[in-house]
Amino acid sequence: MDVKAAPNGVATIEDRILRITGYYGYYPGYSSQKSTSRSSVTRCKPGANCPSSHSSISRQLSPLSVTEDSSAPILELQSRGSSGVCGHRAERQNRSGDDGTQTHPENSSQGNRIKARCLSCTSMVLKAIWGLLIILSVSSSWVGTTQIVKITYKNFYCPFFMTWFSTNWNIMFFPVYYSGHLATAQEKQSPMKKFRECSRIFGEDGLTLKLFLKRTAPFSILWTLTNYLYLLALKKLTATDVSALFCCNKAFVFLLSWIVLKDRFMGVRIVAAIMAITGIVMMAYADNFHADSIIGVAFAVGSASTSALYKVLFKMFLGSANFGEAAHFVSTLGFFNLIFISFTPVILYFTKVEHWSSFAALPWGCLCGMAGLWLAFNILVNVGVVLTYPILISIGTVLSVPGNAAVDLLKQEVIFNVVRLAATTIICIGFLLMLLPEEWDEITLRFINSLKEKKSEEHVDDITDPSVCLRSRSRALGTVSIPLA
């Protein structure tokens, strides 16, 4: 059935549909030309020569090709009709080949990303496992050291000799480190070469006699004072109280770093320092300000103060040190203690301040156990920084407080009243507040904002119009809906 031409020049219904849908090969009179071209094209069997068809196509296309862009789609459609199914298969094969070449690098990059994520997850899991082991080892070694000292005091009370004896064991720190180096390193170095490499902590020239006396002497004195005051406090107070008061050294480190090193001011750490001081006062009040209690608190706070001063001066003069340099430095402290401080226990022995009947009467088992656990604690603190997160080392130290409390309760050496329990809790909370990073407020805000964004996205997904899902499904199935104007 013929349709009359419209005023706008569109002759047939098919032309109108093509014009409305915006077909890219449309031009006026497309349907009439198409019908004539179809009538002139004759189909041939596969393998047969059809010269007439090719000539008729070229004759029909020549007057219609105004430009190359308008004639190319028509030529493509007509060549598809004459080529039959074989043309479709070849085109699909070409497209699949192109798609394969494009998706191959994408698949490889995606596989690399998955491998990288797996490796990062594995390293995080290993660090967490090592961290858990280090926490248990640090806390147990510190609890063991404190409890062995309390046991030793029952038959032998020579705190300075015990301090000197345990400090001499620091000489073995570097040999232990070098043994680990031989067991794990691929490129092994000689002991002297490794010793010279680690001695760079003292400067470019290494360890000289001048630097040995200048840098080692003040740190050795602070080390000895810290341990000696800690042992004196254990004579006056319980192990739980002393370990809790010693945790105040974190607050003292912050205050000294803020004053001396001009570190960043943090309000939360000021609050932690105030909590530590409050806990100290409450600990002294727990025994109604008894003389022994006040002296013991003073010894424990003095030990925490000298420990904080040691750490701040180390950071000021020596900076940061790796595991090998720390092992070298601690072993050097042991040598200095053996050479220059050995006269002090001798003087105390002859003045009968710290006297014992004979060397055979000394409790060598307790002394060696205390010194070994103290050395293990120092090694674990430095190894833990390499194997896991440094914050876990501090958590292991503060966990010694409940560990000592559990042992004291089993031994029935302490009775926890409300004031003592509150003081211990306040000091531990202040210690944990000291572990917060400097950007803790920014990290907290980011975390809160991320939670808000996730909730808003979930809310938007819940109220989404279901018609959008239906439209997306129809597009996936290949159907396109034409909006009616």
Short mmCIF file of N, CA and C in Angstrom, two decimals, residues 151-256:
data_model
loop_
_atom_site.label_atom_id
_atom_site.label_comp_id
_atom_site.label_asym_id
_atom_site.label_seq_id
_atom_site.Cartn_x
_atom_site.Cartn_y
_atom_site.Cartn_z
N ILE A 151 60.75 -12.67 96.03
CA ILE A 151 61.14 -13.95 96.64
C ILE A 151 62.57 -13.88 97.18
N THR A 152 63.47 -13.21 96.44
CA THR A 152 64.86 -13.10 96.87
C THR A 152 64.99 -12.30 98.16
N TYR A 153 64.13 -11.30 98.34
CA TYR A 153 64.20 -10.46 99.53
C TYR A 153 63.91 -11.21 100.83
N LYS A 154 63.32 -12.37 100.73
CA LYS A 154 63.01 -13.12 101.95
C LYS A 154 64.27 -13.62 102.65
N ASN A 155 65.33 -13.91 101.85
CA ASN A 155 66.56 -14.44 102.42
C ASN A 155 67.78 -13.58 102.13
N PHE A 156 67.65 -12.66 101.18
CA PHE A 156 68.83 -11.90 100.75
C PHE A 156 68.37 -10.50 100.33
N TYR A 157 68.84 -9.48 101.05
CA TYR A 157 68.45 -8.11 100.73
C TYR A 157 69.70 -7.26 100.49
N CYS A 158 70.12 -7.25 99.24
CA CYS A 158 71.23 -6.41 98.78
C CYS A 158 70.83 -5.80 97.44
N PRO A 159 70.03 -4.76 97.45
CA PRO A 159 69.46 -4.25 96.20
C PRO A 159 70.50 -3.72 95.21
N PHE A 160 71.56 -3.05 95.73
CA PHE A 160 72.53 -2.52 94.77
C PHE A 160 73.35 -3.64 94.13
N PHE A 161 73.73 -4.64 94.94
CA PHE A 161 74.46 -5.77 94.36
C PHE A 161 73.59 -6.48 93.31
N MET A 162 72.31 -6.60 93.57
CA MET A 162 71.41 -7.24 92.61
C MET A 162 71.30 -6.39 91.33
N THR A 163 71.28 -5.09 91.50
CA THR A 163 71.24 -4.21 90.32
C THR A 163 72.52 -4.33 89.52
N TRP A 164 73.66 -4.30 90.20
CA TRP A 164 74.95 -4.41 89.50
C TRP A 164 75.07 -5.76 88.80
N PHE A 165 74.65 -6.82 89.47
CA PHE A 165 74.76 -8.16 88.89
C PHE A 165 73.87 -8.30 87.64
N SER A 166 72.66 -7.81 87.71
CA SER A 166 71.77 -7.94 86.56
C SER A 166 72.18 -7.03 85.40
N THR A 167 72.79 -5.88 85.70
CA THR A 167 73.25 -4.98 84.63
C THR A 167 74.43 -5.58 83.89
N ASN A 168 75.27 -6.36 84.58
CA ASN A 168 76.39 -7.00 83.89
C ASN A 168 75.92 -7.97 82.81
N TRP A 169 74.75 -8.49 82.95
CA TRP A 169 74.23 -9.42 81.95
C TRP A 169 73.90 -8.72 80.63
N ASN A 170 73.85 -7.40 80.63
CA ASN A 170 73.60 -6.67 79.38
C ASN A 170 74.71 -6.87 78.37
N ILE A 171 75.88 -7.30 78.84
CA ILE A 171 76.99 -7.55 77.90
C ILE A 171 76.61 -8.60 76.87
N MET A 172 75.73 -9.51 77.23
CA MET A 172 75.34 -10.59 76.31
C MET A 172 74.32 -10.15 75.26
N PHE A 173 73.87 -8.89 75.31
CA PHE A 173 72.85 -8.43 74.37
C PHE A 173 73.38 -8.48 72.93
N PHE A 174 74.57 -7.92 72.70
CA PHE A 174 75.10 -7.91 71.33
C PHE A 174 75.43 -9.31 70.82
N PRO A 175 76.02 -10.22 71.63
CA PRO A 175 76.20 -11.59 71.13
C PRO A 175 74.89 -12.27 70.74
N VAL A 176 73.82 -12.02 71.50
CA VAL A 176 72.52 -12.59 71.14
C VAL A 176 72.04 -12.02 69.80
N TYR A 177 72.24 -10.72 69.62
CA TYR A 177 71.85 -10.09 68.35
C TYR A 177 72.66 -10.65 67.19
N TYR A 178 73.97 -10.82 67.39
CA TYR A 178 74.81 -11.33 66.30
C TYR A 178 74.46 -12.78 65.97
N SER A 179 74.07 -13.55 66.96
CA SER A 179 73.64 -14.92 66.68
C SER A 179 72.38 -14.93 65.83
N GLY A 180 71.45 -14.03 66.11
CA GLY A 180 70.27 -13.91 65.26
C GLY A 180 70.61 -13.44 63.86
N HIS A 181 71.63 -12.57 63.76
CA HIS A 181 72.08 -12.13 62.44
C HIS A 181 72.65 -13.29 61.63
N LEU A 182 73.43 -14.13 62.24
CA LEU A 182 74.00 -15.29 61.54
C LEU A 182 72.91 -16.28 61.12
N ALA A 183 71.85 -16.37 61.91
CA ALA A 183 70.80 -17.34 61.61
C ALA A 183 69.84 -16.86 60.55
N THR A 184 69.66 -15.56 60.40
CA THR A 184 68.62 -15.04 59.50
C THR A 184 69.15 -14.28 58.30
N ALA A 185 70.30 -13.65 58.40
CA ALA A 185 70.78 -12.79 57.31
C ALA A 185 71.32 -13.63 56.15
N GLN A 186 71.09 -13.15 54.92
CA GLN A 186 71.64 -13.82 53.74
C GLN A 186 73.11 -13.49 53.55
N GLU A 187 73.46 -12.21 53.73
CA GLU A 187 74.86 -11.79 53.63
C GLU A 187 75.42 -11.65 55.05
N LYS A 188 76.18 -12.63 55.47
CA LYS A 188 76.71 -12.66 56.84
C LYS A 188 77.99 -11.83 56.93
N GLN A 189 78.13 -11.13 58.04
CA GLN A 189 79.30 -10.29 58.28
C GLN A 189 80.09 -10.82 59.46
N SER A 190 81.36 -10.45 59.51
CA SER A 190 82.20 -10.87 60.62
C SER A 190 81.80 -10.10 61.88
N PRO A 191 82.13 -10.62 63.06
CA PRO A 191 81.75 -9.92 64.30
C PRO A 191 82.31 -8.51 64.40
N MET A 192 83.57 -8.31 63.99
CA MET A 192 84.16 -6.98 64.09
C MET A 192 83.52 -6.01 63.11
N LYS A 193 83.23 -6.49 61.90
CA LYS A 193 82.60 -5.62 60.92
C LYS A 193 81.20 -5.22 61.37
N LYS A 194 80.46 -6.18 61.93
CA LYS A 194 79.13 -5.86 62.43
C LYS A 194 79.21 -4.95 63.64
N PHE A 195 80.21 -5.15 64.47
CA PHE A 195 80.38 -4.29 65.65
C PHE A 195 80.68 -2.86 65.24
N ARG A 196 81.53 -2.68 64.24
CA ARG A 196 81.84 -1.33 63.77
C ARG A 196 80.64 -0.69 63.09
N GLU A 197 79.88 -1.50 62.37
CA GLU A 197 78.68 -0.95 61.72
C GLU A 197 77.66 -0.47 62.76
N CYS A 198 77.47 -1.23 63.82
CA CYS A 198 76.50 -0.83 64.85
C CYS A 198 77.03 0.27 65.76
N SER A 199 78.35 0.48 65.77
CA SER A 199 78.90 1.53 66.64
C SER A 199 78.71 2.92 66.05
N ARG A 200 78.09 3.04 64.88
CA ARG A 200 77.83 4.35 64.30
C ARG A 200 76.81 5.15 65.10
N ILE A 201 76.16 4.51 66.07
CA ILE A 201 75.24 5.25 66.92
C ILE A 201 75.97 6.32 67.73
N PHE A 202 77.27 6.12 67.95
CA PHE A 202 78.06 7.11 68.67
C PHE A 202 78.61 8.20 67.77
N GLY A 203 78.51 8.03 66.46
CA GLY A 203 79.03 9.02 65.53
C GLY A 203 79.67 8.35 64.33
N GLU A 204 80.14 9.18 63.41
CA GLU A 204 80.76 8.63 62.20
C GLU A 204 82.07 7.91 62.49
N ASP A 205 82.77 8.35 63.51
CA ASP A 205 84.05 7.72 63.85
C ASP A 205 83.89 6.44 64.65
N GLY A 206 82.67 6.11 65.04
CA GLY A 206 82.44 4.91 65.81
C GLY A 206 82.70 5.14 67.29
N LEU A 207 82.98 4.07 67.99
CA LEU A 207 83.18 4.11 69.44
C LEU A 207 84.64 4.38 69.75
N THR A 208 84.90 5.52 70.33
CA THR A 208 86.24 5.87 70.80
C THR A 208 86.23 5.93 72.33
N LEU A 209 87.42 6.05 72.92
CA LEU A 209 87.51 6.10 74.38
C LEU A 209 86.84 7.35 74.93
N LYS A 210 86.97 8.46 74.21
CA LYS A 210 86.35 9.70 74.65
C LYS A 210 84.83 9.58 74.63
N LEU A 211 84.30 9.06 73.52
CA LEU A 211 82.85 8.90 73.42
C LEU A 211 82.34 7.84 74.38
N PHE A 212 83.18 6.83 74.64
CA PHE A 212 82.78 5.79 75.58
C PHE A 212 82.55 6.37 76.97
N LEU A 213 83.42 7.27 77.38
CA LEU A 213 83.28 7.89 78.70
C LEU A 213 82.23 9.00 78.70
N LYS A 214 82.15 9.72 77.59
CA LYS A 214 81.26 10.89 77.54
C LYS A 214 79.81 10.48 77.36
N ARG A 215 79.54 9.55 76.48
CA ARG A 215 78.16 9.18 76.17
C ARG A 215 77.64 8.03 77.03
N THR A 216 78.52 7.13 77.43
CA THR A 216 78.06 5.96 78.16
C THR A 216 77.87 6.24 79.65
N ALA A 217 78.70 7.11 80.22
CA ALA A 217 78.67 7.34 81.67
C ALA A 217 77.31 7.86 82.16
N PRO A 218 76.74 8.92 81.56
CA PRO A 218 75.45 9.39 82.10
C PRO A 218 74.32 8.38 81.93
N PHE A 219 74.31 7.68 80.81
CA PHE A 219 73.25 6.69 80.60
C PHE A 219 73.42 5.48 81.52
N SER A 220 74.65 5.10 81.80
CA SER A 220 74.88 3.99 82.72
C SER A 220 74.44 4.35 84.13
N ILE A 221 74.69 5.59 84.54
CA ILE A 221 74.27 6.03 85.87
C ILE A 221 72.74 6.05 85.96
N LEU A 222 72.07 6.58 84.92
CA LEU A 222 70.61 6.61 84.92
C LEU A 222 70.02 5.20 84.90
N TRP A 223 70.65 4.30 84.15
CA TRP A 223 70.19 2.91 84.12
C TRP A 223 70.27 2.28 85.51
N THR A 224 71.40 2.49 86.16
CA THR A 224 71.60 1.90 87.49
C THR A 224 70.63 2.50 88.51
N LEU A 225 70.42 3.82 88.44
CA LEU A 225 69.49 4.47 89.36
C LEU A 225 68.06 3.97 89.16
N THR A 226 67.66 3.81 87.91
CA THR A 226 66.30 3.33 87.63
C THR A 226 66.05 1.97 88.25
N ASN A 227 66.97 1.04 88.02
CA ASN A 227 66.79 -0.31 88.54
C ASN A 227 66.94 -0.37 90.07
N TYR A 228 67.87 0.42 90.60
CA TYR A 228 68.11 0.40 92.04
C TYR A 228 66.90 0.96 92.79
N LEU A 229 66.34 2.07 92.32
CA LEU A 229 65.16 2.64 92.97
C LEU A 229 63.95 1.71 92.82
N TYR A 230 63.86 1.01 91.71
CA TYR A 230 62.76 0.06 91.53
C TYR A 230 62.85 -1.07 92.55
N LEU A 231 64.08 -1.57 92.79
CA LEU A 231 64.26 -2.64 93.76
C LEU A 231 64.01 -2.14 95.19
N LEU A 232 64.39 -0.90 95.48
CA LEU A 232 64.11 -0.34 96.80
C LEU A 232 62.60 -0.20 97.03
N ALA A 233 61.87 0.19 95.99
CA ALA A 233 60.43 0.34 96.13
C ALA A 233 59.76 -1.01 96.39
N LEU A 234 60.30 -2.09 95.82
CA LEU A 234 59.71 -3.40 96.02
C LEU A 234 59.84 -3.88 97.47
N LYS A 235 60.76 -3.30 98.22
CA LYS A 235 60.89 -3.66 99.63
C LYS A 235 59.79 -3.02 100.47
N LYS A 236 59.31 -1.86 100.05
CA LYS A 236 58.32 -1.11 100.82
C LYS A 236 56.89 -1.37 100.37
N LEU A 237 56.68 -1.65 99.09
CA LEU A 237 55.34 -1.79 98.52
C LEU A 237 55.18 -3.16 97.90
N THR A 238 53.97 -3.48 97.54
CA THR A 238 53.70 -4.73 96.83
C THR A 238 54.11 -4.60 95.37
N ALA A 239 54.23 -5.73 94.70
CA ALA A 239 54.63 -5.74 93.30
C ALA A 239 53.59 -5.04 92.42
N THR A 240 52.32 -5.17 92.77
CA THR A 240 51.26 -4.51 92.00
C THR A 240 51.38 -2.99 92.07
N ASP A 241 51.60 -2.47 93.26
CA ASP A 241 51.71 -1.02 93.42
C ASP A 241 52.94 -0.47 92.70
N VAL A 242 54.06 -1.16 92.81
CA VAL A 242 55.29 -0.67 92.19
C VAL A 242 55.18 -0.69 90.67
N SER A 243 54.64 -1.78 90.12
CA SER A 243 54.50 -1.86 88.66
C SER A 243 53.51 -0.82 88.14
N ALA A 244 52.45 -0.52 88.93
CA ALA A 244 51.50 0.50 88.52
C ALA A 244 52.13 1.89 88.57
N LEU A 245 52.89 2.18 89.62
CA LEU A 245 53.54 3.48 89.71
C LEU A 245 54.62 3.66 88.66
N PHE A 246 55.28 2.57 88.29
CA PHE A 246 56.33 2.67 87.26
C PHE A 246 55.74 3.02 85.90
N CYS A 247 54.46 2.71 85.69
CA CYS A 247 53.81 3.07 84.41
C CYS A 247 53.66 4.58 84.24
N CYS A 248 53.90 5.35 85.30
CA CYS A 248 53.84 6.81 85.19
C CYS A 248 54.99 7.38 84.37
N ASN A 249 55.99 6.54 84.02
CA ASN A 249 57.12 7.06 83.26
C ASN A 249 56.70 7.58 81.89
N LYS A 250 55.60 7.06 81.33
CA LYS A 250 55.10 7.58 80.06
C LYS A 250 54.68 9.04 80.18
N ALA A 251 54.01 9.36 81.28
CA ALA A 251 53.60 10.75 81.51
C ALA A 251 54.82 11.65 81.70
N PHE A 252 55.83 11.17 82.41
CA PHE A 252 57.03 11.97 82.63
C PHE A 252 57.81 12.16 81.33
N VAL A 253 57.81 11.14 80.48
CA VAL A 253 58.47 11.28 79.17
C VAL A 253 57.81 12.37 78.35
N PHE A 254 56.48 12.41 78.36
CA PHE A 254 55.77 13.45 77.61
C PHE A 254 56.08 14.84 78.14
N LEU A 255 56.06 14.99 79.47
CA LEU A 255 56.33 16.30 80.05
C LEU A 255 57.75 16.77 79.75
N LEU A 256 58.73 15.87 79.88
CA LEU A 256 60.12 16.24 79.58
C LEU A 256 60.32 16.51 78.09
#
